[in-house]
Coordinates of C-alpha atoms and ligand atoms in Angstrom, one line a residue:
X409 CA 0.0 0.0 0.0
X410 CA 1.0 3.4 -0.9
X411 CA 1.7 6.3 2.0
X412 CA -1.6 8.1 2.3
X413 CA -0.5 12.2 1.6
X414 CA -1.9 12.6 5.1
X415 CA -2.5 10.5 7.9
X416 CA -3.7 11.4 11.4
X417 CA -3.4 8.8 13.9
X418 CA -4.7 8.8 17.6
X419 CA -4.6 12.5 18.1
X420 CA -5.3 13.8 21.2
X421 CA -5.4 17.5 22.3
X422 CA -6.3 19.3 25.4
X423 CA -5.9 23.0 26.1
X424 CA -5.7 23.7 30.1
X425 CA -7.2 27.1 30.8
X426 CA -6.3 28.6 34.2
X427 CA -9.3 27.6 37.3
X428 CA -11.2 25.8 34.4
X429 CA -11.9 22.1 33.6
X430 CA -9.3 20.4 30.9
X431 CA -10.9 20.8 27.6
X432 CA -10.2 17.9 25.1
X433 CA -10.4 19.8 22.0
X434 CA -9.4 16.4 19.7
X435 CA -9.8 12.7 21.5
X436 CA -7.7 9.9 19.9
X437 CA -8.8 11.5 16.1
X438 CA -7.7 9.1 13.4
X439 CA -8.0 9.5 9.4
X440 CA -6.3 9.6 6.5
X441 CA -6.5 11.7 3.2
X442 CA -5.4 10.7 -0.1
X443 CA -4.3 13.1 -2.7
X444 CA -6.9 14.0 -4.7
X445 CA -9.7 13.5 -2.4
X446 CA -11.9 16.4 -0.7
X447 CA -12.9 16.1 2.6
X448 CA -15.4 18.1 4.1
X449 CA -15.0 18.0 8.2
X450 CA -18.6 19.5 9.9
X451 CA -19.6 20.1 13.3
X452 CA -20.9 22.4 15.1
X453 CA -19.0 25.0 16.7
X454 CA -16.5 24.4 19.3
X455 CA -16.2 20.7 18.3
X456 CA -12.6 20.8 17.5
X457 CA -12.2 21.6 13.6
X458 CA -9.8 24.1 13.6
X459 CA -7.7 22.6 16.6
X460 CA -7.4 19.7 14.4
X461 CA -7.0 22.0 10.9
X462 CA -3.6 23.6 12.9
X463 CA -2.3 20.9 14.2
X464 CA -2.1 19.5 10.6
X465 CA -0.4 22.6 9.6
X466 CA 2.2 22.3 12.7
X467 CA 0.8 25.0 14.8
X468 CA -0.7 22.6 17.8
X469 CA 1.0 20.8 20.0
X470 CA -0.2 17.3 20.7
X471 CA -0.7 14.9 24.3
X472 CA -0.2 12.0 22.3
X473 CA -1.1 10.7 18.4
X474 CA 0.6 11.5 15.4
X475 CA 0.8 13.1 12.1
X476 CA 2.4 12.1 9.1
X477 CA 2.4 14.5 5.9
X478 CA 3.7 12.6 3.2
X479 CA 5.4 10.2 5.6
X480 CA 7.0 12.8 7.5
X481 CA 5.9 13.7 10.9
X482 CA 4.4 17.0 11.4
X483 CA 5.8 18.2 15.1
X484 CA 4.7 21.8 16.1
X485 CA 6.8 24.6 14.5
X486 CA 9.3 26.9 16.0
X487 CA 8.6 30.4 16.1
X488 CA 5.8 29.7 12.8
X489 CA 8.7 28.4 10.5
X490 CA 7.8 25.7 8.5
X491 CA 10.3 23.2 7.4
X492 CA 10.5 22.6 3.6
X493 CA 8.2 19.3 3.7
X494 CA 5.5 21.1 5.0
X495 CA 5.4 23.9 2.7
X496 CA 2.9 21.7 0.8
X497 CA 0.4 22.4 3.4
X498 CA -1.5 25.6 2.9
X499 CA -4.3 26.9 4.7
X500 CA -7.3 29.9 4.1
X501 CA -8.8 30.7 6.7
X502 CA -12.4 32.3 7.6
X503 CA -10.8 35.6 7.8
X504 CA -9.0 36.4 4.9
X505 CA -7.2 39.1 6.6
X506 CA -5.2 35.9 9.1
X507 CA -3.7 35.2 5.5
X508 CA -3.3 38.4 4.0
X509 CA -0.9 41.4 4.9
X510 CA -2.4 44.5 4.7
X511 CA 0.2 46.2 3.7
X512 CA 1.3 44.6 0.6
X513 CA 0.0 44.6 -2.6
X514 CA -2.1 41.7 -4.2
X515 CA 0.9 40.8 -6.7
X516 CA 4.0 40.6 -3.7
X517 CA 1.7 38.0 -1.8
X518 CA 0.8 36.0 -4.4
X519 CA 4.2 35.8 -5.2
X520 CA 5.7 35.1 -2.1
X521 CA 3.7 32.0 -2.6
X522 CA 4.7 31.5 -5.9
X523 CA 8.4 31.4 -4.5
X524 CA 7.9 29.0 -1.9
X525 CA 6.5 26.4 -4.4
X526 CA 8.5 22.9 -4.6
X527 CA 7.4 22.6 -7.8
X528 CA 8.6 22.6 -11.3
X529 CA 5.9 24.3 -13.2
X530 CA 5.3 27.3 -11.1
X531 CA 2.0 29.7 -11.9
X532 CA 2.3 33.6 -12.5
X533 CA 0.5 36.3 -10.7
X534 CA -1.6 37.1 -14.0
X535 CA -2.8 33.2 -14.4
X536 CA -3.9 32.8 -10.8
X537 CA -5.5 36.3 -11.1
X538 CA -7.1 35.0 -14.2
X539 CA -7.9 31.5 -12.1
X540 CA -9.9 33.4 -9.2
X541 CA -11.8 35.6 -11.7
X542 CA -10.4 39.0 -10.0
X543 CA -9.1 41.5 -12.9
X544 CA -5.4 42.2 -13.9
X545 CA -5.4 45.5 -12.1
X546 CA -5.7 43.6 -9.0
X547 CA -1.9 43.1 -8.8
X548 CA -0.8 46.8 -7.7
X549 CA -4.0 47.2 -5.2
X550 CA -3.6 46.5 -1.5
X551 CA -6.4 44.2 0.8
X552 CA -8.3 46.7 2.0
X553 CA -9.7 47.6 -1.5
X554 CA -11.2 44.4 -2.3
X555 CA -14.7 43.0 -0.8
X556 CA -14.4 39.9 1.2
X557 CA -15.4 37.4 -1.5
X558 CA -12.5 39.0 -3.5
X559 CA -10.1 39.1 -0.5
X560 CA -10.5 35.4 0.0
X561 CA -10.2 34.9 -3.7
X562 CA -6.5 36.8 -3.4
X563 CA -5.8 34.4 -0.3
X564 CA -6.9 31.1 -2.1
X565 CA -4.9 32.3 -4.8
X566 CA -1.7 33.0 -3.1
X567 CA -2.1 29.1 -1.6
X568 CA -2.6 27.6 -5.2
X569 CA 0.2 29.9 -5.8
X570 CA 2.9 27.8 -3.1
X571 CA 1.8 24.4 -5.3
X572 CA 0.3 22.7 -2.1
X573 CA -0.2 19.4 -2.3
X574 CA -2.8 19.7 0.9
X575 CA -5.0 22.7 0.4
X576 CA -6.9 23.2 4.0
X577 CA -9.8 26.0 3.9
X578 CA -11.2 26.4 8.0
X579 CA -14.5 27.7 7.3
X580 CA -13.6 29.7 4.3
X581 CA -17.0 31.2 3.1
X582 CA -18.3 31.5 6.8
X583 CA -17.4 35.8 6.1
X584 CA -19.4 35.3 3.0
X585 CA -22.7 36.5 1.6
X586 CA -24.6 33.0 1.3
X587 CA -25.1 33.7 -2.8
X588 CA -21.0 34.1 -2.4
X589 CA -20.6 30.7 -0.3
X590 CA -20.8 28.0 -3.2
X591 CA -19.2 29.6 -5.2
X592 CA -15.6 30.3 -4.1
X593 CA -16.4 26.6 -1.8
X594 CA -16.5 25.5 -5.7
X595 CA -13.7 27.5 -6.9
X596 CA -11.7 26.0 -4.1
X597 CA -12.5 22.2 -5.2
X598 CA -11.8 22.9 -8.8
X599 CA -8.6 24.8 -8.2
X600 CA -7.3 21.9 -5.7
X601 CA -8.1 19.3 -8.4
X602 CA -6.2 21.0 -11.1
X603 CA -3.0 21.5 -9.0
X604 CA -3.5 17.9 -8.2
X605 CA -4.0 18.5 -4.2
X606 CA -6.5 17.4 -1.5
X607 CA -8.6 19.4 -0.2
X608 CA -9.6 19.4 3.6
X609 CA -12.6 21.5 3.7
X610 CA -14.2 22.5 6.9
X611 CA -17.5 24.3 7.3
X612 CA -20.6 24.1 9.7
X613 CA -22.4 24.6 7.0
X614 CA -23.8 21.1 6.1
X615 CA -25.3 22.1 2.7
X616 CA -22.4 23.2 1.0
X617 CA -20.0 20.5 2.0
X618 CA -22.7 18.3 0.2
X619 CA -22.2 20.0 -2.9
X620 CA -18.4 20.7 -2.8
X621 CA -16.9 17.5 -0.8
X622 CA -16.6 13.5 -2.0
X623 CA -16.2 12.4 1.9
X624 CA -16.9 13.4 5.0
X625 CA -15.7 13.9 8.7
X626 CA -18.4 14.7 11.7
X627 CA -17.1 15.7 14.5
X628 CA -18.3 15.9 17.7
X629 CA -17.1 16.9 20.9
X630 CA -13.0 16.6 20.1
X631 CA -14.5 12.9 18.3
X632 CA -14.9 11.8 14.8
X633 CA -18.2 10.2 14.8
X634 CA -18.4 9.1 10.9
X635 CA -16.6 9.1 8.3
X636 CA -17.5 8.0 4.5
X637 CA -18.6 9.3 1.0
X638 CA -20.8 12.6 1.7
X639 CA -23.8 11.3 -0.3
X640 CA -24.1 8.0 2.1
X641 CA -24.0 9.7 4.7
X642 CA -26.4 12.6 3.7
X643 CA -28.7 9.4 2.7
X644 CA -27.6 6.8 5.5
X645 CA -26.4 8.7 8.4
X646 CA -25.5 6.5 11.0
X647 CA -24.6 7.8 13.7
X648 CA -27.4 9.6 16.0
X649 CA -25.5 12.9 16.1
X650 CA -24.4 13.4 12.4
X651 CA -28.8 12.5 12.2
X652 CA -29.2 15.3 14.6
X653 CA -27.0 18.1 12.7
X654 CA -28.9 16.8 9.3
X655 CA -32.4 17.0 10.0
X656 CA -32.1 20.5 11.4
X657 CA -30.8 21.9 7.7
X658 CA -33.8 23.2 5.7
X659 CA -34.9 20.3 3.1
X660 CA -35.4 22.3 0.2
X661 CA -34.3 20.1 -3.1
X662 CA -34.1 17.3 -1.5
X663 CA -30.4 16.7 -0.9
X664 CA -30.2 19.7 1.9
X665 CA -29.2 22.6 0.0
X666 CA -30.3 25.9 0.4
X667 CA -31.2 27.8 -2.7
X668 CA -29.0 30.1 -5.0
Ligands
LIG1435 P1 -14.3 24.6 16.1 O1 -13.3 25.1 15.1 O2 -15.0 23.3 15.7 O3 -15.3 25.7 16.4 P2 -12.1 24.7 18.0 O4 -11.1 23.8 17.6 O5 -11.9 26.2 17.8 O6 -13.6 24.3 17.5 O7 -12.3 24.6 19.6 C1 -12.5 23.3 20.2 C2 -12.6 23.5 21.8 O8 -11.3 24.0 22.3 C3 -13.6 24.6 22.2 O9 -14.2 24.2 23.4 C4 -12.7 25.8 22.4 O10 -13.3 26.7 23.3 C5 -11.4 25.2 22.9 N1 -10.2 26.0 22.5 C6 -9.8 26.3 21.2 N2 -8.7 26.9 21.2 C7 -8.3 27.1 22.5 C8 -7.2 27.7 23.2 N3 -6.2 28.3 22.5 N4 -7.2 27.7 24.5 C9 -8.2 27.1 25.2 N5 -9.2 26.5 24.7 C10 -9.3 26.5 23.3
LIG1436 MG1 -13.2 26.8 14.0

């Protein structure tokens, strides 16, 4: 058998807050993703998705578990420097701002990105422009003159742009206006598939992982509590929470999605 791209085994993480109980933010979490696949991780809020989104990218530390990106062990990062084998992690993040610098222009960031790429065939600022529909004249303008859909267009960009080979979004269209959600959640999926990445896309929103994800992970309480292709479980869930978190989104088409 081949090395899955990622692979998350017995992870366990608990943050101790001063006169407050231990919280165990991710119990004994195991899964794997191959490279190609989109995962879509949902649960409510406060059930451990992002905990377990940074310690994937090295910015967690762990009680016990491991994590292996391309067979090598992610351990947490000094000081936020990543070591060259995890530069093929990349992560957008709800607020577009955590991944953009205000004071830079569109072009510099993108290709900062573009720099840190290990691979061959690397993009230019004008096709990845092109790729997240924003016009050429985006390239001189700083952060703070773009909406948010755009901004987190320039962020998914300047991750394409670094050639990751695990594209992470932690609730990426959650800032969104819901006609805006979709569609950069799709623009995400296609641009993962055509730079040949997995995709590990985390949401609340139940609707939208249905339309933009192959599998799923529900979480609950620090716990994944299924795990399979999203339209089984959407069909089929099995276990009595994922059933819970399901029959409370609005039935509209029959598969759970919202309109527009
Ligand atoms: P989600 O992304 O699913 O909303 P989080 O991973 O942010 O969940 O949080 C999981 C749990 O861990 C929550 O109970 C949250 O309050 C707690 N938590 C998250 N980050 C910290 C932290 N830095 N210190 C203490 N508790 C934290
Ligand atoms: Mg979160």
């Amino acid at each position: 058998m081949s090395t899955p791209l990622l692979s998350v085994q017995g992870l366990t993480i608990t943050y101790r807050r001063p006169g407050l109980e231990r919280i165990v933010a991710a119990n004994d979490v195991s899964f794997s993703l191959e490279r190609g696949e989109v995962l879509g991780l949902v649960g409510e809020s406060g059930c451990g998705k992002s905990t377990l989104a940074r310690a994937v990218c090295g910015l967690e530390r762990s009680e016990s578990g491991q994590i292996l990106f391309n067979g090598n062990q992610v351990k947490p990062l000094k000081n936020r420097r990543r070591p060259p084998h995890l530069m093929g992690i990349q992560m957008v993040f709800q607020n577009p701002y955590a991944s953009l610098n205000p004071r830079r222009t569109v072009a510099s960031q993108i290709e900062d990105g573009i720099r840190a790429s290990p691979k061959a065939e690397r993009w230019s600022v004008t096709e990845l422009l092109e790729e997240v529909e924003l016009e050429r004249s985006a390239a001189t303008r700083f952060p703070h003159e773009f909406s948010g859909g755009q901004r987190q267009r320039i962020a998914i960009a300047r991750a394409i742009a670094a050639g990751p080979d695990l594209l992470i979004g932690d609730e990426p269209i959650a800032s969104l206006d819901a006609s805006l959600q979709s569609k950069i959640a799709l623009l995400m999926r296609k641009l993962a598939f055509e730079s040949d990445a997995a995709l590990l896309f985390i949401s609340h929103d139940l609707a939208v992982v249905r339309v933009v994800a192959d599998q799923a992970a529900v979480m609950q309480r620090g716990r994944i509590v299924e795990r399979g292709p999203v339209a089984e479980i959407w069909e089929h869930p099995q276990d009595p929470y994922t059933q819970r978190l399901l029959s409370a989104i609005p039935v509209v088409d029959g598969l759970g999605r919202l309109p527009g």
